[in-house]
XYZ file of C-alpha atoms in Angstrom:
695
model
C 80.892 9.387 50.935
C 80.286 6.317 48.779
C 76.931 5.769 47.177
C 75.350 2.568 48.319
C 72.317 0.592 47.316
C 68.683 1.093 46.389
C 65.998 -0.428 48.565
C 62.240 -0.740 48.344
C 60.648 0.036 51.699
C 57.685 -1.888 53.040
C 55.444 0.602 51.283
C 57.172 0.192 47.915
C 58.849 3.538 48.502
C 62.013 3.836 46.474
C 64.798 5.124 48.699
C 68.380 5.880 47.803
C 70.739 4.790 50.579
C 74.121 6.350 51.273
C 76.642 5.325 53.872
C 80.221 5.980 54.863
C 81.593 2.529 54.088
C 83.674 2.076 50.939
C 81.856 -0.961 49.594
C 81.428 -1.693 45.868
C 78.168 -0.407 44.459
C 75.343 -2.911 44.680
C 71.841 -2.478 43.356
C 68.981 -4.760 44.259
C 65.322 -4.781 45.234
C 64.735 -7.077 48.197
C 61.429 -8.644 49.055
C 59.057 -6.582 51.147
C 59.779 -8.611 54.305
C 63.465 -9.106 53.637
C 65.724 -8.254 56.557
C 69.501 -7.977 55.969
C 71.388 -10.444 58.128
C 74.476 -9.261 59.950
C 76.623 -11.372 62.181
C 78.179 -9.990 65.345
C 81.425 -9.212 63.534
C 80.183 -7.701 60.278
C 77.757 -5.009 61.409
C 78.237 -1.784 59.402
C 79.843 0.830 61.601
C 77.939 3.770 60.148
C 74.304 4.641 59.784
C 72.674 4.274 56.388
C 71.249 7.531 55.034
C 68.024 7.175 53.069
C 66.745 9.716 50.564
C 63.253 9.678 49.108
C 63.257 10.252 45.347
C 60.446 10.918 42.936
C 59.019 7.974 41.019
C 55.932 7.414 38.937
C 55.407 4.159 40.805
C 55.004 5.851 44.183
C 51.547 5.665 45.682
C 50.050 8.933 46.798
C 50.088 9.252 50.593
C 47.046 10.663 52.342
C 48.833 12.961 54.801
C 45.531 14.474 55.891
C 44.563 11.119 57.386
C 47.768 10.929 59.425
C 47.562 14.559 60.525
C 43.996 14.069 61.702
C 44.893 10.941 63.683
C 47.875 12.706 65.256
C 45.772 15.724 66.210
C 43.216 13.447 67.839
C 45.872 11.721 69.952
C 47.334 15.042 71.075
C 43.891 16.138 72.228
C 43.453 12.855 74.108
C 46.725 13.563 75.932
C 45.367 16.974 76.969
C 47.967 18.911 74.970
C 47.020 22.277 73.471
C 48.709 24.061 70.584
C 50.241 26.692 72.851
C 52.042 24.136 75.039
C 55.798 23.843 74.645
C 56.811 20.411 73.372
C 60.077 18.499 73.031
C 60.627 15.698 70.522
C 63.024 12.808 71.035
C 64.707 12.474 67.627
C 67.159 9.848 66.404
C 66.829 10.580 62.698
C 65.207 7.258 61.844
C 61.917 6.995 59.932
C 59.915 6.860 63.176
C 61.245 10.076 64.722
C 61.315 11.887 61.375
C 57.637 11.016 60.892
C 57.001 12.351 64.397
C 58.738 15.620 63.479
C 56.630 15.972 60.332
C 53.349 15.393 62.155
C 54.252 17.595 65.152
C 55.296 20.475 62.883
C 52.079 20.217 60.885
C 49.987 20.089 64.078
C 51.726 23.147 65.540
C 51.365 25.239 62.382
C 47.707 24.260 61.954
C 47.182 25.687 65.419
C 48.370 29.045 64.041
C 50.780 29.317 66.948
C 53.344 31.116 64.783
C 57.131 31.143 64.630
C 59.748 32.202 67.159
C 61.615 35.495 67.198
C 64.103 34.323 64.592
C 61.295 33.769 62.093
C 62.894 30.468 61.117
C 61.494 27.915 63.528
C 58.026 26.923 64.705
C 57.458 28.380 68.154
C 57.084 25.905 71.008
C 58.858 22.909 69.376
C 62.304 21.610 70.302
C 63.933 18.477 68.865
C 66.441 16.787 71.186
C 69.098 14.779 69.357
C 71.346 12.601 71.506
C 74.808 11.777 70.241
C 75.684 8.655 72.221
C 79.331 8.935 71.190
C 79.641 5.183 70.728
C 80.934 5.410 67.155
C 83.503 7.731 65.604
C 81.082 9.140 63.034
C 78.199 9.728 65.477
C 78.953 13.450 65.835
C 78.702 14.074 62.104
C 75.546 11.974 61.889
C 73.888 13.925 64.707
C 74.751 17.171 62.941
C 73.259 15.917 59.672
C 70.058 14.818 61.449
C 69.897 18.251 63.086
C 70.092 19.932 59.696
C 67.295 17.769 58.331
C 65.050 18.479 61.304
C 65.794 22.200 61.029
C 64.589 22.100 57.429
C 61.179 21.069 58.772
C 61.167 24.237 60.890
C 61.992 22.642 64.238
C 64.700 24.077 66.473
C 67.271 21.434 67.532
C 69.404 20.730 70.555
C 72.227 18.209 70.079
C 73.630 16.728 73.286
C 76.600 14.367 73.448
C 76.603 11.660 76.115
C 79.184 11.954 78.866
C 79.987 8.386 79.954
C 81.607 9.152 83.311
C 82.138 5.465 84.126
C 83.227 4.484 80.648
C 81.195 3.434 77.649
C 78.723 0.588 78.275
C 79.636 -2.981 77.450
C 78.100 -4.677 74.437
C 75.636 -6.788 76.438
C 74.160 -3.717 78.135
C 74.604 -1.270 75.282
C 70.995 -0.622 74.311
C 69.745 -0.475 77.901
C 72.506 1.915 78.996
C 72.038 4.087 75.915
C 68.294 4.277 76.554
C 68.769 5.287 80.213
C 71.277 7.951 79.231
C 69.018 9.197 76.443
C 66.012 9.697 78.708
C 68.131 11.381 81.353
C 69.280 13.864 78.720
C 65.695 14.337 77.506
C 64.604 15.238 81.036
C 67.556 17.568 81.638
C 66.970 19.471 78.393
C 63.237 19.717 79.089
C 63.921 21.203 82.508
C 66.494 23.662 81.170
C 63.985 24.886 78.589
C 60.923 24.704 80.882
C 59.188 22.147 78.656
C 56.555 19.894 80.204
C 55.801 17.506 77.324
C 58.115 15.052 75.576
C 56.938 13.173 72.473
C 58.618 9.936 71.430
C 57.969 7.888 68.299
C 57.098 4.422 69.621
C 54.533 2.770 67.360
C 52.385 -0.363 67.100
C 55.222 -2.561 65.824
C 57.268 -1.585 68.887
C 54.365 -2.729 71.062
C 54.328 -6.066 69.250
C 58.059 -6.529 69.840
C 57.665 -5.667 73.509
C 54.817 -8.169 73.878
C 56.979 -10.999 72.519
C 59.957 -9.914 74.620
C 57.995 -9.779 77.865
C 56.052 -12.962 77.194
C 59.369 -14.766 76.704
C 60.269 -13.567 80.229
C 56.963 -14.999 81.523
C 55.579 -11.550 82.283
C 52.079 -11.174 83.675
C 49.196 -9.387 82.037
C 50.314 -5.980 83.362
C 53.639 -6.273 81.592
C 52.075 -7.641 78.417
C 49.960 -4.475 78.199
C 53.065 -2.744 76.883
C 53.923 0.946 76.817
C 51.557 3.585 78.130
C 50.081 6.239 75.873
C 51.057 8.889 78.426
C 53.104 8.628 81.603
C 54.662 11.069 84.024
C 58.441 10.677 84.168
C 60.066 12.225 87.235
C 63.410 13.924 86.934
C 66.327 13.771 89.331
C 65.967 17.548 89.674
C 63.946 19.332 92.323
C 62.937 22.982 92.294
C 61.218 25.607 94.357
C 58.211 27.052 92.538
C 55.066 28.934 93.546
C 56.023 28.860 97.243
C 56.146 25.065 97.279
C 58.698 22.307 96.766
C 58.010 20.528 93.500
C 59.692 17.625 91.793
C 60.079 18.391 88.130
C 58.469 15.835 85.850
C 57.832 15.486 82.156
C 54.719 14.093 80.513
C 56.016 11.397 78.184
C 53.556 10.967 75.300
C 53.561 8.295 72.583
C 51.113 9.679 70.010
C 52.051 7.120 67.312
C 51.082 3.919 69.123
C 48.227 3.363 66.667
C 50.577 3.773 63.681
C 52.575 0.934 62.126
C 56.166 0.923 60.920
C 54.784 0.981 57.409
C 52.980 4.210 58.300
C 56.301 5.740 59.359
C 57.771 5.180 55.897
C 54.616 6.495 54.235
C 54.708 9.707 56.262
C 58.358 10.299 55.330
C 57.466 9.567 51.717
C 54.416 11.817 51.695
C 56.392 14.728 53.151
C 59.506 13.989 51.057
C 61.693 13.720 54.156
C 64.932 11.749 54.501
C 65.861 9.468 57.368
C 68.755 7.344 58.620
C 68.953 3.626 59.383
C 71.125 2.640 62.348
C 72.907 -0.671 61.622
C 72.941 -1.574 65.320
C 69.165 -1.932 65.053
C 69.776 -5.035 62.945
C 72.363 -6.665 65.172
C 71.184 -10.073 66.490
C 73.108 -9.401 69.690
C 70.095 -7.497 71.011
C 66.794 -9.150 71.912
C 64.562 -6.538 70.306
C 66.440 -6.827 67.035
C 66.080 -10.607 66.952
C 62.361 -10.322 67.649
C 61.962 -7.554 65.063
C 63.612 -9.713 62.410
C 61.374 -12.681 63.241
C 58.234 -10.565 63.340
C 59.075 -9.135 59.933
C 58.043 -12.388 58.304
C 54.828 -12.693 60.329
C 53.285 -9.223 60.395
C 50.570 -10.035 57.923
C 47.266 -8.282 58.261
C 45.675 -11.111 60.270
C 48.618 -11.817 62.572
C 49.209 -8.144 63.285
C 45.561 -7.303 64.014
C 45.129 -10.320 66.302
C 48.325 -9.579 68.206
C 47.243 -5.965 68.683
C 43.853 -7.225 69.906
C 45.564 -9.258 72.648
C 47.644 -6.244 73.670
C 44.493 -4.074 73.809
C 42.779 -6.635 76.046
C 45.803 -6.626 78.362
C 45.680 -2.831 78.464
C 42.033 -2.886 79.557
C 42.998 -5.244 82.363
C 45.778 -2.896 83.437
C 43.364 0.039 83.463
C 41.068 -1.925 85.765
C 43.907 -2.902 88.124
C 45.171 0.679 88.314
C 41.702 1.962 89.151
C 41.362 -0.563 91.977
C 44.820 0.301 93.338
C 44.144 4.038 93.308
C 40.957 3.446 95.262
C 42.727 1.214 97.800
C 45.486 3.775 98.320
C 42.979 6.542 99.068
C 41.056 4.362 101.522
C 43.740 2.563 103.482
C 47.083 4.430 103.345
C 48.297 7.177 105.676
C 51.613 8.810 104.826
C 53.535 10.292 107.757
C 55.809 13.340 107.660
C 58.746 11.242 108.865
C 58.737 9.258 105.603
C 56.834 6.065 106.388
C 53.362 4.768 105.537
C 50.671 3.056 107.606
C 48.372 0.466 106.004
C 44.998 0.022 107.703
C 44.463 -3.698 107.112
C 40.873 -3.622 108.339
C 39.914 -0.983 105.800
C 41.947 -2.685 103.107
C 40.188 -6.037 103.668
C 42.725 -8.044 101.611
C 40.579 -11.180 101.475
C 38.159 -9.418 99.126
C 40.806 -8.269 96.622
C 42.119 -10.166 93.596
C 45.759 -11.236 93.848
C 46.859 -9.106 90.908
C 45.313 -5.944 92.387
C 46.638 -6.592 95.879
C 50.110 -7.362 94.563
C 50.186 -4.156 92.513
C 48.891 -2.192 95.522
C 51.619 -3.338 97.892
C 54.222 -2.835 95.148
C 53.149 0.790 94.730
C 53.368 1.406 98.470
C 56.830 -0.135 98.769
C 58.121 1.720 95.703
C 56.832 4.976 97.164
C 58.450 4.505 100.567
C 61.794 3.263 99.227
C 61.718 5.381 96.036
C 63.124 2.377 94.186
C 61.113 1.833 91.025
C 62.282 -1.704 90.360
C 59.496 -4.250 89.860
C 58.789 -6.836 92.551
C 58.610 -10.359 91.189
C 58.611 -14.050 92.005
C 59.033 -15.257 95.564
C 59.154 -11.702 96.962
C 55.734 -10.917 95.497
C 54.267 -14.138 96.900
C 55.757 -13.436 100.328
C 54.262 -9.952 100.403
C 50.849 -11.240 99.364
C 50.899 -13.833 102.131
C 51.983 -11.214 104.670
C 49.333 -8.658 103.761
C 46.555 -11.277 103.803
C 47.467 -12.416 107.332
C 45.355 -10.386 109.764
C 46.352 -9.583 112.416
C 49.981 -9.404 111.279
C 52.452 -10.518 113.917
C 55.855 -10.700 112.254
C 58.233 -8.322 110.501
C 60.009 -8.688 107.186
C 62.343 -6.824 104.854
C 61.498 -6.653 101.141
C 62.135 -4.383 98.162
C 64.051 -1.794 100.170
C 61.437 -1.589 102.932
C 60.933 -2.866 106.464
C 57.349 -3.967 107.164
C 56.070 -4.634 110.666
C 52.927 -4.398 112.835
C 52.179 -0.831 113.916
C 52.683 -0.309 117.680
C 49.390 -0.354 119.566
C 47.371 -1.583 116.569
C 47.258 -5.236 117.698
C 48.358 -6.234 114.217
C 45.507 -4.539 112.354
C 47.831 -1.873 110.953
C 51.154 -2.389 109.201
C 54.079 0.037 109.016
C 56.068 0.330 105.801
C 59.407 2.032 106.484
C 62.442 2.602 104.311
C 65.049 0.009 105.253
C 68.578 1.352 105.613
C 69.890 -2.202 105.349
C 68.782 -2.541 101.720
C 70.199 -0.881 98.606
C 68.928 2.677 98.568
C 69.113 5.718 96.310
C 72.452 7.414 96.788
C 73.345 10.436 98.821
C 72.350 14.076 98.831
C 71.936 16.147 95.672
C 71.608 19.874 95.166
C 68.656 21.328 93.292
C 67.559 24.453 91.497
C 65.656 27.359 93.028
C 63.685 29.551 90.626
C 63.899 33.317 90.690
C 60.760 35.392 91.218
C 60.474 36.043 87.473
C 60.764 32.375 86.563
C 58.336 31.458 89.300
C 55.515 33.226 87.479
C 55.982 30.904 84.520
C 56.565 27.683 86.370
C 56.163 24.794 83.965
C 54.931 22.483 86.748
C 51.650 24.398 86.693
C 51.392 23.928 82.942
C 51.900 20.193 83.303
C 49.165 19.941 85.927
C 46.757 21.614 83.523
C 47.725 19.263 80.687
C 47.177 16.231 82.913
C 43.803 17.600 84.018
C 42.814 18.039 80.358
C 43.844 14.482 79.548
C 41.912 12.961 82.432
C 38.626 13.999 80.852
C 39.436 11.683 77.928
C 40.708 8.914 80.194
C 37.501 8.872 82.204
C 35.645 7.705 79.120
C 37.830 4.604 78.989
C 37.444 3.432 82.574
C 37.008 -0.295 83.095
C 34.575 -0.427 85.988
C 33.739 -4.132 85.897
C 36.136 -7.042 86.374
C 34.343 -8.863 83.557
C 35.948 -6.367 81.161
C 39.378 -7.333 82.491
C 39.809 -10.622 80.688
C 43.182 -11.836 81.932
C 43.279 -11.201 85.664
C 45.958 -13.224 87.504
C 47.340 -14.815 84.332
C 50.919 -15.350 83.204
C 51.918 -15.028 79.552
C 51.054 -18.618 78.574
C 47.661 -18.414 80.267
C 46.917 -15.106 78.537
C 47.530 -16.673 75.143
C 45.490 -19.767 76.021
C 42.582 -17.613 77.139
C 42.873 -15.365 74.081
C 42.675 -18.428 71.856
C 39.673 -19.767 73.796
C 37.875 -16.431 73.407
C 38.715 -16.344 69.669
C 40.743 -13.163 70.108
C 43.523 -14.938 68.220
C 43.422 -17.799 65.725
C 45.247 -21.096 66.053
C 47.920 -20.049 63.542
C 48.601 -16.753 65.350
C 48.770 -18.636 68.648
C 51.361 -21.073 67.269
C 53.446 -18.294 65.751
C 53.576 -16.346 69.023
C 54.556 -19.480 70.959
C 57.317 -20.134 68.440
C 58.674 -16.598 68.837
C 58.596 -16.954 72.626
C 60.570 -20.196 72.607
C 63.160 -18.759 70.273
C 63.805 -15.810 72.562
C 63.698 -17.851 75.797
C 66.796 -19.764 74.702
C 68.720 -16.492 74.353
C 67.379 -15.121 77.630
C 68.351 -18.076 79.833
C 71.973 -17.952 78.738
C 72.241 -14.388 80.052
C 70.478 -14.874 83.406
C 73.508 -15.785 85.535
C 75.615 -12.970 84.093
C 72.951 -10.338 84.757
C 72.271 -11.616 88.284
C 75.940 -11.440 89.276
C 76.180 -7.918 87.873
C 73.162 -6.801 89.916
C 74.625 -8.187 93.134
C 77.817 -6.207 92.640
C 75.934 -2.998 91.893
C 73.644 -3.351 94.924
C 76.601 -3.651 97.260
C 77.936 -0.316 96.039
C 74.558 1.400 96.467
C 74.249 0.113 100.012
C 77.516 1.795 101.009
C 76.712 5.026 99.162
C 73.464 5.442 101.085
C 75.410 6.383 104.206
C 77.703 8.924 102.579
C 77.114 12.576 101.851
C 79.028 15.577 100.577
C 79.356 18.446 103.072
C 76.339 20.754 103.183
C 77.234 24.395 103.701
C 75.031 26.865 105.616
C 72.237 28.162 103.387
C 72.471 25.243 100.962
C 69.645 22.775 100.387
C 69.902 19.162 99.302
C 67.710 16.235 98.319
C 68.490 13.145 100.400
C 67.661 9.567 99.343
C 65.084 10.853 96.839
C 62.815 11.545 99.812
C 63.861 14.462 102.028
C 64.586 18.135 101.322
C 67.120 19.270 103.924
C 68.501 22.736 104.630
C 70.179 24.563 107.506
C 71.760 27.874 108.403
C 73.020 29.906 111.353
C 71.117 32.988 112.457
C 71.651 35.691 115.073
C 67.921 36.179 115.530
C 66.514 33.663 117.993
C 62.860 32.821 118.517
C 61.718 32.732 122.141
C 59.018 30.076 121.650
C 61.142 27.114 120.583
C 60.554 25.397 123.911
C 56.926 26.299 124.338
C 55.533 24.791 127.500
C 58.877 24.430 129.239
C 59.057 25.993 132.739
C 62.511 27.555 132.259
C 62.726 31.215 131.409
C 64.944 31.655 128.361
C 64.849 35.427 128.271
C 68.400 35.573 126.945
C 67.273 33.853 123.738
C 65.297 36.896 122.654
C 66.902 39.384 120.261
C 70.444 38.990 118.963
C 72.388 35.902 119.937
C 75.964 35.957 121.211
C 76.576 32.235 120.750
C 80.041 31.441 119.444
C 78.583 29.184 116.737
C 77.329 32.181 114.765
C 80.889 33.143 113.944
C 81.874 29.663 112.705
C 82.317 30.626 109.058
C 83.781 27.253 108.137
C 81.060 25.228 109.807
C 79.651 22.487 107.553
C 77.260 19.593 108.048
C 76.908 16.119 106.623
C 73.661 14.219 106.166
C 73.065 10.635 107.186
C 70.276 8.461 108.535
C 69.607 7.965 112.220
C 71.246 5.114 114.155
C 70.646 3.641 117.606
C 73.488 5.638 119.113
C 71.746 8.907 118.203
C 68.671 8.509 120.354
C 70.774 6.972 123.114
C 72.884 10.124 122.928
C 69.748 12.262 123.322
C 68.764 10.287 126.399
C 72.208 10.707 127.938
C 72.241 14.406 127.049
C 69.160 15.065 129.168
C 71.019 13.656 132.191
C 74.077 15.857 131.877
C 74.758 18.262 134.790
C 73.434 21.704 134.082
C 73.050 25.065 135.695
C 69.680 26.587 136.501
C 71.301 29.989 135.987
C 72.025 30.518 132.302
C 74.219 33.473 133.152
C 76.665 31.008 134.708
C 77.176 29.377 131.342
C 78.742 32.481 129.835
C 82.409 32.110 129.065
C 84.373 34.187 131.627
C 86.378 36.330 129.195
C 84.217 36.681 126.066
C 80.760 36.768 127.622
C 79.501 34.400 124.885
C 76.985 31.684 125.705
C 77.784 27.970 125.459
C 75.304 25.543 123.878
C 75.412 22.877 126.598
C 72.241 23.830 128.448
C 70.411 24.572 125.224
C 71.318 21.132 123.834
C 70.113 19.442 127.020
C 66.710 21.123 126.898
C 66.402 20.592 123.142
C 67.099 16.877 123.634
C 64.415 16.690 126.321
C 61.786 18.133 123.972
C 62.972 16.004 121.043
C 62.704 12.763 123.019
C 59.015 13.438 123.599
C 58.497 13.685 119.853
C 60.677 10.662 119.213
C 58.500 8.464 121.396
C 55.571 9.028 119.025
C 57.557 7.684 116.078
C 57.838 3.887 115.737
C 61.339 2.534 116.262
C 61.360 1.036 112.763
C 60.635 4.432 111.208
C 63.326 6.264 113.157
C 66.158 4.531 111.332
C 65.418 6.249 108.028
C 65.107 9.743 109.488
C 67.833 12.132 108.234
C 70.033 14.136 110.573
C 73.007 16.498 110.421
C 76.434 15.829 111.897
C 79.692 17.807 111.828
C 83.023 16.749 110.334
C 83.813 14.754 113.467
C 80.508 12.868 113.413
C 79.023 14.810 116.343
C 75.275 15.302 116.218
C 74.180 18.797 115.160
C 70.470 18.458 114.479
C 67.585 16.045 113.936
C 65.161 18.398 112.169
C 62.262 15.906 112.080
C 61.938 15.995 115.861
C 63.205 19.527 116.478
C 66.572 18.752 118.048
C 69.369 21.307 117.572
C 72.619 21.530 119.454
C 72.611 25.329 119.248
C 69.902 28.032 119.439
C 71.490 29.805 116.458
C 70.950 26.844 114.145
C 67.864 26.652 111.942
C 67.428 23.268 110.249
C 64.482 21.772 108.403
C 63.547 18.476 106.791
C 60.581 18.134 104.432
C 59.389 14.717 103.296
C 58.958 15.163 99.546
C 59.365 11.875 97.638
C 60.565 12.205 94.075
C 57.839 9.893 92.763
C 54.422 10.271 94.456
C 52.346 7.438 95.849
C 50.784 5.591 92.945
C 53.525 6.618 90.520
C 51.974 9.822 89.204
C 49.785 10.248 86.137
C 49.558 7.498 83.541
C 47.106 6.676 80.769
C 46.875 3.393 78.899
C 44.479 4.454 76.164
């Protein structure tokens, strides 16, 4: 390994840098705001390893101040010292500072060490090796060793790019998505409910400039949340209830600056790494970071953070209004659709920004697609929801919206549209054993969220006058901030300059991104109608919305057709139906189509015998399913009539290998008395998006 160069950090910290490239030795001390410039073809291929060294010129770092601030933020999130916590660690100064503070906080809580006596109990660092560079494995191992020296147990996970490594233009986005998927998987495997990441105030500033250059509204300009509930793709059975596993994502360093990160590493004498890709101008955040580096003076930084704080207060207000509207006007049905009571909602009395966010939350819940709704679609939905009584139907954001039958247009149905791109097919999930069930981490998370709400309630924005930027785009927010003296004229001009610089880069990429999205959506649309075979006794999660299971049983209940005049005495006790012995019987899951309920109607008309004994096969004495199917279809049609036609199309059902209908669990239809099938509507992300705090 060749020795590299000596840098002064932003805090005048002397750091010795080492990297794998065989460059001649070079020693220099750049200016505090100097940023090395790398073109797209001369980016160093390896991370730069930084080592703090002793110097008489180093300023003493008040670690007690940082530890106290960190402890306060953990309490605000509702986290106690005994809670198990995961840390997202890259090895950079930000995540290393997070490790230092988290370790100090845990040990101050006197929570002790684990059984090995080497590591702090209840802390796990997750290091993701993206595998995008040849030396990434060695770098991840080195970072793991450094984190272990702090007393934190590590888990290194290498990315498995099943569809090939991401292209350069989507590298950071793809790497981030993969990283958070791994974070969630590791948290679930280790029954950890809290994940800490090291985003800080400078990251918020970068995000503000990035989103304002995309003409984001005030909700987007509010930036990252202090805490948010991130829902995993995994589902589990715990405490006699179906639960979707989620992780509380906490950003306890949002009040800290990048300069603070270096100081914390300095004060604890900890090393870090610098990833050269973080300086590549190919990526928007890097370009903005480089430009901000010359502007983050005390005045500019404080004024920019003041604008972000004002936007956050507005977002708190909007979220409070939306939560209230959801409780008052939304009814969620077991078949997977929602009903909006437009009279109770009274859209004419609601600000556009609140009403738009409200309808977005409802549509995201029904479709389970968490993509934002923007532009013309948002305007169309606002116009639709304000028109009372509603008389037309429309498709938007993965949903079909129409007047509710019999409501005379004063209620609107929101159903999942099978003609839009949808989450893909069925997935298996984990079932906890009885021992694990006693320690279900979902219960721990609920307690943490409850603890945090007591702090959040003190920050409620109950008056619209406290929400300064309602219904404003990015330019209007800045204009209003300048008028209210939140920012000075010089800060205003600097932000506008940064926006214009980034807009030019953004527009050149728009057509490329749009064409890529169209291609991807077409694939998702096809996948929504496919499913792997589901064996008896297995359970799957379908379209992020339904938990489906089925099995064959010899024990038959005699009350399945309660109220029917026919005597089904032969259904009591053991069943002799030939289906019970179909060991190779499998089912596939798909959504309902018009032909399915037409088939039910035809089935009720089939010739049948009033004497069930006549349906026994002459040689075996086993019972056929024809008469049972006919009666089951008759009962199911009664239930089907109570479900709006629009909602029927997203109902899941089971078919055999030949496409023949086996069961529609939502309405109780089964082709055979031996079959037990169930469908539970359990959306992955709850209505309203789960817990979030914007403190």
